[in-house]
Amino acid sequence: MDAELLEIRQHMGRFPPFDVLDDELLDSVAGQVEVSYFKAGSDILQLDQELHELCYIRSGAVEVRRRTGDLYDRLGEGDIFGHFSLLRNNRVRFPARALEDTLIYHIPETVFQHLCEADENFADFVELERPRLEAAVEEHKKANDMMITRVRKLLTRYPVMVEAGASVQEAARQITEAQASAALILDEPDGDPRYTFADSEDRPWRLRGILTDSDFRTRIVAEGLSPDTPVGELASGRLITIQSDESVHEAMLCMLRNNIHHLPVLYRRRPVGIVHLSDIIRYETHSSLYLVSNIFHQSSIEGLARLAPDVRAAFMRMVEEGANSQMVGSALSTIGRSFVRRLLELAEEALGPPPVAYCFMVNGSMARNEQTVVTDQDNALILADDFEPAQHDAYFLALAQFVSDGLAACGYAYCKGEVMATNPQWRQPVSVWKRYFNEWIESPTPERLLHCSIFFDLDSAYGEEAYVEQLQDVIATKAPDSPRFLAAMARNALNRKPPLGFFRTFVMEKDGKHNNSINLKRRGTAPLVDLIRVHALACGSRAQNSFERLDDIAATQLLAPGVGDKLRYAMELLSMVRLRHQVFDLQHEHEPDNNIEPENVADNERHHLKDAFQVLSHAQKFLKYRYPVPAHSGRAR
Amino acid sequence: MLSHRLTARSQGHEWPSYLQRRAAEVQDPSLQAFFAAGCPAPETPIGEAPLVALDLETTGLDVQRHAIVSIGLVPFNLSRIPVAERRYWVVRPSRPLSETSITYHHITHSEVAQAPDLEEVLPELLEALAGRVVVVHFRHIERPFLDEAIKARLGEGIRFPMIDTMSLEARLHRLSLWSRLRRWMRRPPVSIRLGDSRRRYGLPDYQGHHAMVDALATAELFQAQVARHYDPTHPVSALWT
């Protein structure tokens, strides 16, 4: 690599889609850019102008508009534009103007095409939103694969490096200070450029060897060497290293083959970290099944509450190991239901057997198998029809209270909307529940619609499952034939709008204003869940999980071809970003929430989020058109 | 101040004839070709002039004691800087490399030991500069060092018009009424160093003291200066010295 291009290549290498390119490809791009400066307010691309280059923002800010003049997007450092035009007919579709003084790197079309051919990830990124989203989701699925993950991903910090002249004691001190378990030994270059690298101050060095914890035992203490021995005297033999873009799998093989526990990782010739065997072992999958069996072994609320940290740990592991949102959601829902069941068993032990049959119904995310670690309880009791309030309700209130308090102790917050079995309105015989559901569908009011969006995700957690099934029947047979209800649900699903996207460290709203955080549940996953539910109700689906609902929707002609897939990828992406954000919070010992701060979102994730919000926004527009308010509706307009 | 600018202006119009005269005088064929290529006519709009940004790294600032270690250049115009056309050479300095200069521009003994003498790269260098207006940041390095180094090797020196982005900044920040006010108020003068000047135009920080990077940085700065303060129709002779 020509050192003189380092400025360009290192900058591009930090931003998608260039961050995924291998080094040689990146070098070839950096060597081909053309640079130009645009004063704030000047045009960069004009509508319908012929275009044969991709534009990369090195510094400054750019505003992209639609043909109509509406704001389409605001871009900052590291963003690209012009690719839509390159992929179409080389005519600018979205004019661009410098919002601030801006330095642009222009990448010739030939280079752009070469990148699209040579690198699948690059091609996916610059394609339209669906393939890009798809790629993001697929990539995440594969992230766990040791064959694909590059070893640099395991590196968390720079290696400790000591000069050959330093004493063993000094090396030990530095290793201890850095809480590391090894250090690299550096020496003056010996003239052979193959072993010479430059440090961050561009001083040339030769990598001589590695000194590990066990060397202190076997080669220093056991041999009775003085602490003043220069570490250079210990460096011997050939040093085994690996390149940073090799796979984790290759790193593991290399360690096994050479019987070593520490493997220095190099970028070209420069050391960038040391991988320890335990880093790789930690990368392997663990099971969270033990947690469920543990729940059923507890004999008190206190015992169950002690498992709350384990739930969070299992959650973090799953996300880190690359589980998709459906896997995480169903695992956490299973864990949640296990808590509910065990609490009910304990409640029945304490209160005695129930006077009449009942079903403990769970609603919301637990019913949909989409639970995360940030969740509150949505539940209700469906009682047998021979339920006599005066005689029996005291028992069921106590039962509900026991479960509700128990869940709260285990980390499931009380429902702010009182959608809990402790609320007498939601502790009713099955016939009353059926009447509720019928009324809600037949004459929807704003309050009833709110109930629908909670109770129409329903599942049995314990007891007479048949009761919940009967209610599911009511919904599945009645909803598809109730256009007024569907129209009302559709309008309800439009209450929460996704933002336009991101600009720098802000969330950009449709009106061009900025926010510095975004509730990803309220603005992303929840509106998507609502939207998918409307379609599912329309096609009589009995599925509760959003992805399963999409399967049912796909079996009908309700959505145009491809739209279902777009929704699926948007759902997966928004869910995963939300889950990863919660993991991030947990890792940093914050209380996890749904509020993501754009500055904490990786650049490529920002792009994907932008796409997902677009998908949601388009789908919302379609909803109003697909479920119109019927003309013969009895209600005045 | 005024008289200085007037002489600069009148000198600007003499460059084509100066280069023509030198073309007839010099003996060395590559110097001859360089001078024969001349320079754009003084009234050429800056937007149409072929430009080349040039930067030298030297072992120090004194032309009598120090020497050139690397040369970077990139041809450009007001709308584009094609990085692919950049040229960069490390050359063996005629005088020894000091430790401080190594830490300064990161060129090591071993690199220099393998490098050619300036004389070997001279034909390529002159060809890359020929016919273009050379843009530098602080001409008082590039001009005397090139002249001295070429004189030492070919027995004949070299001079040509240069646009100095540093003196353009000085015109804006050192000669203005505002800057005189600042001086009168005993405020420190605005820095016109490359990095500081770039920051004023919203240009990113580059790691300095690499001849190629500095040449690119200078080209970008000049594009920015023209975009903000001049007009592409401005004659080159008003900017070169």
PDB file of C-alpha atoms in Angstrom, chain A residues 2 7 31 96 182 250 283 301 307 353 391 414 479 485 529 551 567 570 577 604 607 637:
ATOM      1  CA  ASP A   2       1.228   3.451  -0.866  1.00  0.00           C
ATOM      2  CA  GLU A   7      -5.442   9.315   4.683  1.00  0.00           C
ATOM      3  CA  GLY A  31      -6.055   5.254  -5.445  1.00  0.00           C
ATOM      4  CA  ALA A  96     -27.728  16.980  -4.047  1.00  0.00           C
ATOM      5  CA  ALA A 182       0.928 -11.433  27.195  1.00  0.00           C
ATOM      6  CA  GLU A 250      -8.513 -20.353  10.951  1.00  0.00           C
ATOM      7  CA  TYR A 283     -17.394 -17.359  21.043  1.00  0.00           C
ATOM      8  CA  ILE A 301     -40.733 -16.052  44.885  1.00  0.00           C
ATOM      9  CA  LEU A 307     -32.763 -15.944  38.625  1.00  0.00           C
ATOM     10  CA  PRO A 353     -56.800 -25.955  44.424  1.00  0.00           C
ATOM     11  CA  GLN A 391     -67.974 -17.221  46.084  1.00  0.00           C
ATOM     12  CA  TYR A 414     -46.484  -4.050  36.466  1.00  0.00           C
ATOM     13  CA  ALA A 479     -62.525 -10.116  11.941  1.00  0.00           C
ATOM     14  CA  PHE A 485     -63.382  -2.975  12.322  1.00  0.00           C
ATOM     15  CA  VAL A 529     -46.437  -5.244  14.915  1.00  0.00           C
ATOM     16  CA  ASP A 551     -46.284 -16.388   6.609  1.00  0.00           C
ATOM     17  CA  LEU A 567     -41.781  -6.270   6.163  1.00  0.00           C
ATOM     18  CA  ALA A 570     -37.633  -4.590   8.447  1.00  0.00           C
ATOM     19  CA  VAL A 577     -31.074  -3.260  16.677  1.00  0.00           C
ATOM     20  CA  ASN A 604     -23.912   0.602   8.651  1.00  0.00           C
ATOM     21  CA  HIS A 607     -28.243   2.926   6.912  1.00  0.00           C
ATOM     22  CA  ARG A 637     -68.198  10.680   8.912  1.00  0.00           C
TER      23      ARG A 637
END
